[in-house]
mmCIF file of C-alpha atoms in Angstrom:
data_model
loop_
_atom_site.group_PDB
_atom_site.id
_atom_site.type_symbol
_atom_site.label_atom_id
_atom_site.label_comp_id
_atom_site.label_asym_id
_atom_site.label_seq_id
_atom_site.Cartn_x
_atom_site.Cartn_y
_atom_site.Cartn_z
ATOM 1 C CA UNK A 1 -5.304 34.537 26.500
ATOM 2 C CA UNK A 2 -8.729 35.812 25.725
ATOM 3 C CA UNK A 3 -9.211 35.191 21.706
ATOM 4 C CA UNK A 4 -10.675 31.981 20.741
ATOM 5 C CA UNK A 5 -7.881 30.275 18.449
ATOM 6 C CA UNK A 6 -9.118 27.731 16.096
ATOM 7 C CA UNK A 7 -6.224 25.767 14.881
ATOM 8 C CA UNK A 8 -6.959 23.687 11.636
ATOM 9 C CA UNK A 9 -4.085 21.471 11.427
ATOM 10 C CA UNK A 10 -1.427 21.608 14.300
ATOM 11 C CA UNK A 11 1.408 19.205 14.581
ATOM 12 C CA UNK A 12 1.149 17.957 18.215
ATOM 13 C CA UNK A 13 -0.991 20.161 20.639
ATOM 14 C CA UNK A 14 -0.653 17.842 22.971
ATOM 15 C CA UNK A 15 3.682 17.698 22.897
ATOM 16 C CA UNK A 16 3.928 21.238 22.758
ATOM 17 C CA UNK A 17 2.035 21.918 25.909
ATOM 18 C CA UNK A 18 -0.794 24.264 23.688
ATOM 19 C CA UNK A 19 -3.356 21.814 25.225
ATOM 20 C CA UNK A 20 -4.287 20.242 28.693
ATOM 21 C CA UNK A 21 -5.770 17.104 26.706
ATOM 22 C CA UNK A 22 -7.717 16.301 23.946
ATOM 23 C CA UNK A 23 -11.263 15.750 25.628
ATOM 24 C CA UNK A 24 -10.778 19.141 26.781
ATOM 25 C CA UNK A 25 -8.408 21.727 25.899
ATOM 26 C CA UNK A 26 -8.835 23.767 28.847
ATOM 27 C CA UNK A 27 -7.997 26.944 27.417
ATOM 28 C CA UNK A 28 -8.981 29.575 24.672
ATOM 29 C CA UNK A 29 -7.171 27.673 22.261
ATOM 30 C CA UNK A 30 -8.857 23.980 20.248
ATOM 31 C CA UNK A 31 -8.824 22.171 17.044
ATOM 32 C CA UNK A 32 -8.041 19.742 14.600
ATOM 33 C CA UNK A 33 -4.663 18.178 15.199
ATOM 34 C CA UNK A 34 -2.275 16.245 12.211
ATOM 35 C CA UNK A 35 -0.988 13.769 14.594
ATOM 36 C CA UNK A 36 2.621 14.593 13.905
ATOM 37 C CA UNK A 37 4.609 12.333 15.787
ATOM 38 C CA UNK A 38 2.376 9.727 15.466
ATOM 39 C CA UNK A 39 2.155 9.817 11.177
ATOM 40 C CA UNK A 40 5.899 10.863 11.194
ATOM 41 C CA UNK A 41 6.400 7.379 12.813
ATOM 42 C CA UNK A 42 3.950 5.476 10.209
ATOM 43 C CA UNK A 43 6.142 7.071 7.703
ATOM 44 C CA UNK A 44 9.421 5.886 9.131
ATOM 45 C CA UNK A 45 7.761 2.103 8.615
ATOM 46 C CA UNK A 46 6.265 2.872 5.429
ATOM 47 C CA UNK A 47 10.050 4.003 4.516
ATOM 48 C CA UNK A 48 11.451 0.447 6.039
ATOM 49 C CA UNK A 49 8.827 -1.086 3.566
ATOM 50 C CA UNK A 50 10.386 1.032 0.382
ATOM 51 C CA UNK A 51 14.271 0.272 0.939
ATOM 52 C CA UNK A 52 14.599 -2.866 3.139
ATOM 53 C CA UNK A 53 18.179 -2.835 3.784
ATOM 54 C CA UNK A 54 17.569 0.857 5.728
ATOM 55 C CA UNK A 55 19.601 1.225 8.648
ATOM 56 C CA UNK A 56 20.952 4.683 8.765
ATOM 57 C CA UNK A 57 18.009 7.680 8.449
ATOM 58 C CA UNK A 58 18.452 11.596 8.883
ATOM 59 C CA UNK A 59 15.805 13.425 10.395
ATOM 60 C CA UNK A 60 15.640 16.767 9.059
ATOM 61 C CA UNK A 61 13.983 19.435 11.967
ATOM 62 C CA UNK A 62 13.494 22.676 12.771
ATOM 63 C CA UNK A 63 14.631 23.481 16.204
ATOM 64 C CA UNK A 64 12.618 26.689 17.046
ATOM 65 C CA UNK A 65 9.574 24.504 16.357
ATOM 66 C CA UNK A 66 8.287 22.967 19.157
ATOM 67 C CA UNK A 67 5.893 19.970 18.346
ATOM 68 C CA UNK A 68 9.389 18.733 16.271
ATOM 69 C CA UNK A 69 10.949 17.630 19.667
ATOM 70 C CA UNK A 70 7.902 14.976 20.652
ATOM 71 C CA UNK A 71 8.034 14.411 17.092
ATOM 72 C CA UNK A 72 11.647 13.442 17.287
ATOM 73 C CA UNK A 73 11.799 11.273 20.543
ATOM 74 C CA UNK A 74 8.201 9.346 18.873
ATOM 75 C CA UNK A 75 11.071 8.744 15.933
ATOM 76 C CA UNK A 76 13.759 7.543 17.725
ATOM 77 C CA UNK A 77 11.970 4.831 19.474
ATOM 78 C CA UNK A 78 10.646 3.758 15.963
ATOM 79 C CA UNK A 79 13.788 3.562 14.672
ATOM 80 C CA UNK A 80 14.584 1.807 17.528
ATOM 81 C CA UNK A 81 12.571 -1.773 17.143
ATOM 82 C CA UNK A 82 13.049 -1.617 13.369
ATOM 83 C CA UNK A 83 16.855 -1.534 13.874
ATOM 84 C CA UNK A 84 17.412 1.528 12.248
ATOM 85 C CA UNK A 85 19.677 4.402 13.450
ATOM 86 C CA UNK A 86 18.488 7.707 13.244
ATOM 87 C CA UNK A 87 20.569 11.192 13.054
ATOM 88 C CA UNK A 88 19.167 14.204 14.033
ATOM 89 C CA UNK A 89 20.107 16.990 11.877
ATOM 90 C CA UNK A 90 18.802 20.657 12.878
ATOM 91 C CA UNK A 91 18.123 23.247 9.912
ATOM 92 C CA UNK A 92 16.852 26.787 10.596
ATOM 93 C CA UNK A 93 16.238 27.952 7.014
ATOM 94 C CA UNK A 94 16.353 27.586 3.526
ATOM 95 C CA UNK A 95 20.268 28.390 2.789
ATOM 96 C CA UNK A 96 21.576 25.472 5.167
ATOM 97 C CA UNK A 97 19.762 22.818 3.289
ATOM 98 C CA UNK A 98 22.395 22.425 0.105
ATOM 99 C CA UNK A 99 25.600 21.774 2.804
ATOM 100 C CA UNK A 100 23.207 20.128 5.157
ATOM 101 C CA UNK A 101 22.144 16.893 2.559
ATOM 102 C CA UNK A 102 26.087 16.854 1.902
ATOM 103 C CA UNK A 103 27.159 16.477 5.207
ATOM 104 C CA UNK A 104 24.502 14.024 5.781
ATOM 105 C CA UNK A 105 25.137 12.018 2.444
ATOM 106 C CA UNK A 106 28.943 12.067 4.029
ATOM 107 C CA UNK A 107 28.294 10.823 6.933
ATOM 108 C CA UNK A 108 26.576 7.656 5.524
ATOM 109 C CA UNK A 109 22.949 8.023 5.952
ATOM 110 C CA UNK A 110 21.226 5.730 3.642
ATOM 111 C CA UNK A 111 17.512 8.022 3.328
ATOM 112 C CA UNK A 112 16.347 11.267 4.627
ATOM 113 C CA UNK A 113 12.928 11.920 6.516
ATOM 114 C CA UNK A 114 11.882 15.187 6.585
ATOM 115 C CA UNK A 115 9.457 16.238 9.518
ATOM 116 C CA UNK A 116 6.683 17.661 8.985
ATOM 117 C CA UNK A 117 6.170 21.571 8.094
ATOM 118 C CA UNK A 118 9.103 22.109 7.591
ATOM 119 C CA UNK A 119 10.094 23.672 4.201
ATOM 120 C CA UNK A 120 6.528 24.078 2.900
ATOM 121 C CA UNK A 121 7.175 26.877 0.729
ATOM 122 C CA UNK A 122 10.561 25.371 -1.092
ATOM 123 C CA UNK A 123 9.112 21.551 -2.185
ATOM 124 C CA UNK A 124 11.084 21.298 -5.423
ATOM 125 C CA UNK A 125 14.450 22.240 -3.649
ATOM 126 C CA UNK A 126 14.315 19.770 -1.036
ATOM 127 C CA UNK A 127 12.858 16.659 -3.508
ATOM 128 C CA UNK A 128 15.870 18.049 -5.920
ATOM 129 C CA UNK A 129 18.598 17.971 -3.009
ATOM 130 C CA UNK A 130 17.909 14.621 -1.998
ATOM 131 C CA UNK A 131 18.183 12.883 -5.635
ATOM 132 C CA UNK A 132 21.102 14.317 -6.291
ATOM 133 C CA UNK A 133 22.270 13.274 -3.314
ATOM 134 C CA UNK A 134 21.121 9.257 -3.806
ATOM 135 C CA UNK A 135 18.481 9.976 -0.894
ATOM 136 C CA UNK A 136 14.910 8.207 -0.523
ATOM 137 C CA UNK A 137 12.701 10.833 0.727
ATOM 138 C CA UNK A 138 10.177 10.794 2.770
ATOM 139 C CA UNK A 139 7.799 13.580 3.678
ATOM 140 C CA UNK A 140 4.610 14.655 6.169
ATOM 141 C CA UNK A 141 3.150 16.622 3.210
ATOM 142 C CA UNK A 142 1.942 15.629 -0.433
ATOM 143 C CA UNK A 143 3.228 18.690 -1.993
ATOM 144 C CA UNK A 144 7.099 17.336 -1.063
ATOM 145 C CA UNK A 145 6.134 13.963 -3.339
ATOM 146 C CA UNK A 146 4.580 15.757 -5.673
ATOM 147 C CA UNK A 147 7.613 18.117 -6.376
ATOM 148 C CA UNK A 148 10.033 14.969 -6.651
ATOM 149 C CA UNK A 149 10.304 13.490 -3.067
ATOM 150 C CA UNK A 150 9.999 9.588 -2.677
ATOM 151 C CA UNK A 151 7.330 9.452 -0.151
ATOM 152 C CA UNK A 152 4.917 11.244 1.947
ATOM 153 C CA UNK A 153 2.258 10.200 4.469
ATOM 154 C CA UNK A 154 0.256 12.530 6.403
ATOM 155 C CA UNK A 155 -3.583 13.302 6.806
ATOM 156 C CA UNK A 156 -5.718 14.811 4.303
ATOM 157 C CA UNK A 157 -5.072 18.591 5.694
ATOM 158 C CA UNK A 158 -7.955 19.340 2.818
ATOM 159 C CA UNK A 159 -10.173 17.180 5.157
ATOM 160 C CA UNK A 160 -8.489 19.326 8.373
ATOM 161 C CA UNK A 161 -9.567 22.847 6.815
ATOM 162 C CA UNK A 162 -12.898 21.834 6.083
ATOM 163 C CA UNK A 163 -14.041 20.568 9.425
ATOM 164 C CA UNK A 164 -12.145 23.322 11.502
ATOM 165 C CA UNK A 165 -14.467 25.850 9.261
ATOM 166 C CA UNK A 166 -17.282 24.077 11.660
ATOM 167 C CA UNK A 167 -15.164 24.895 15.161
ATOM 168 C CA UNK A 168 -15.300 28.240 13.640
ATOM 169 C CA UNK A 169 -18.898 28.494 13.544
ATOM 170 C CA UNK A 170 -19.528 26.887 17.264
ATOM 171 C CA UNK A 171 -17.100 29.623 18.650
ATOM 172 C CA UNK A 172 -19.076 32.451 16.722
ATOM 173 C CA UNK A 173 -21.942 31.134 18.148
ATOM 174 C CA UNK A 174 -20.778 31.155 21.852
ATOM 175 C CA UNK A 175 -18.937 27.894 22.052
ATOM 176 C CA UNK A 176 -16.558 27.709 24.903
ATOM 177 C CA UNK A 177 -13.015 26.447 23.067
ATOM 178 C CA UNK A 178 -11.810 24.993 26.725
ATOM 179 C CA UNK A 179 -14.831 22.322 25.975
ATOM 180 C CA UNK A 180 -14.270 21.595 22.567
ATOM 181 C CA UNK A 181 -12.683 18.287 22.138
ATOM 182 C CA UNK A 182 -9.279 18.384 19.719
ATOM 183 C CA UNK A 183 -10.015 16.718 16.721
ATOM 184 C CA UNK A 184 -7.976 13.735 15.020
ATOM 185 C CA UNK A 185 -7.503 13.209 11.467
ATOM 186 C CA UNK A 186 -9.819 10.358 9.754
ATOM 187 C CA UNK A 187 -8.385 10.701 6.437
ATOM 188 C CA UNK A 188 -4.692 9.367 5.747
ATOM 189 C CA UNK A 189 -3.027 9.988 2.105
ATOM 190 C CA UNK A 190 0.354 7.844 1.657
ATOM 191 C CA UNK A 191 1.637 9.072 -1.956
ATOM 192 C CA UNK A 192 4.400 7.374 -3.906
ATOM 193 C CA UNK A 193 6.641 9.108 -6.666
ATOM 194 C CA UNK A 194 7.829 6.327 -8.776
ATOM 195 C CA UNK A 195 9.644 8.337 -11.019
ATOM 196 C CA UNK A 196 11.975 9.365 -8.582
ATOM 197 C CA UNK A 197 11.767 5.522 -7.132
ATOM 198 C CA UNK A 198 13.010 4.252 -10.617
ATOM 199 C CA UNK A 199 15.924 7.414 -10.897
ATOM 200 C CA UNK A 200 16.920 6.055 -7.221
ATOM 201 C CA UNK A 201 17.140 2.561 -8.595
ATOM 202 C CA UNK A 202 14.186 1.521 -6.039
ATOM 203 C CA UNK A 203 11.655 -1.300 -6.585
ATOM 204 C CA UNK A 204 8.964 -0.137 -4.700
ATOM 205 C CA UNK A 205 6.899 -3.233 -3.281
ATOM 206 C CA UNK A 206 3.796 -4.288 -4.842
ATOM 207 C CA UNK A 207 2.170 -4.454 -1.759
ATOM 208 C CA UNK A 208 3.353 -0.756 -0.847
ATOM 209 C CA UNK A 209 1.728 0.594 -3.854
ATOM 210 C CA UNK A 210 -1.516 -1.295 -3.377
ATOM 211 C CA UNK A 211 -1.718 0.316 -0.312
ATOM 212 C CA UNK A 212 -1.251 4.171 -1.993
ATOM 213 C CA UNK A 213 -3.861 6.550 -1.974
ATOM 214 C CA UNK A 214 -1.625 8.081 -5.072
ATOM 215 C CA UNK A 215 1.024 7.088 -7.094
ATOM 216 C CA UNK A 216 3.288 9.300 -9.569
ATOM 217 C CA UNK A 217 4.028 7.939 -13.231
#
């Protein structure tokens, strides 16, 4: 309650209640936030764009996270006006993710989106689950696509690091983090993986790809 807290990339400061707004945090606590719910949704679209006949998505979350639960009702009403139904899926760890992509390939879900955070440290597992499974991917982090997931769209957290090295420096020199404003992303980075597009049997649209910051060969 007394430590500044810088943080350099947080999912939804805002939804979780960490902030009292983003003009002024109020607290000991400020940053840069990723804009979770908001690029989560972007990616739900950008998804729609990839396989057009989507109408059935799992969401993959982690329940004991707590920006996942704005991030999950900002989904749902996406899903919502582009006619596409969404299931909700709850994993708590690495060892429920091999019976959790079967039960969801069972019960007819058509792609998988993945929110953001979760898995970080397991990539290749998750990007391998979901092809064997027949499952577009899509991701909040580049490191997902780059192991073998479909999509990913999120902000350049590079970009996030950087600038929250400068909120550092205020608060060592006597900034007050209740009156430093939280800090959006400015830099987006939607990567495609058309390997795995082309082992999915995908035709990703040429106006998708024009649109990539990277694409996979």
């Amino acid at each position: 309650s007394t430590i500044p807290i810088i943080f350099a990339s947080h999912a939804d400061p805002i939804g979780s209640n960490h902030v009292a707004s983003v003009r002024r945090p109020g607290g000991n606590i400020t940053g840069l936030s990723l804009l979770m719910s908001e690029t989560n949704a972007k990616g739900l679209e950008l998804l729609k764009e990839a396989v057009p006949n989507l109408s059935q998505v799992a969401v993959l979350f982690d329940p004991t996270t707590p920006a996942h639960a704005p991030g999950l009702k900002t989904l749902e009403e996406t899903a919502s006006s582009l006619a596409i139904r969404i299931g909700s899926v709850a994993v708590r760890g690495e060892g429920e993710l091999h019976s959790t992509f079967a039960v969801i390939a069972r019960d007819g879900a058509q792609a998988v989106v993945v929110l953001n955070s979760l898995f970080m440290g397991s990539p290749t597992r998750v990007a391998e689950l979901a092809l064997e499974h027949r499952l577009p991917a899509m991701f909040g982090a580049r490191e997902h696509t780059e192991a073998g997931g479909l999509l990913s769209y999120s902000p350049d957290r590079a970009d996030l690091w950087r600038r929250a090295a400068a909120y550092v420096d205020e608060v060592l020199k006597a900034a007050d983090p209740a009156d430093l404003p939280v800090q959006q992303p400015t830099k987006f980075e939607l990567v495609i993986n058309l390997k795995t597009a082309k082992a999915l049997g995908l035709t990703i649209p040429p106006t998708l790809l024009a649109r990539a910051d990277e694409v996979i060969e």
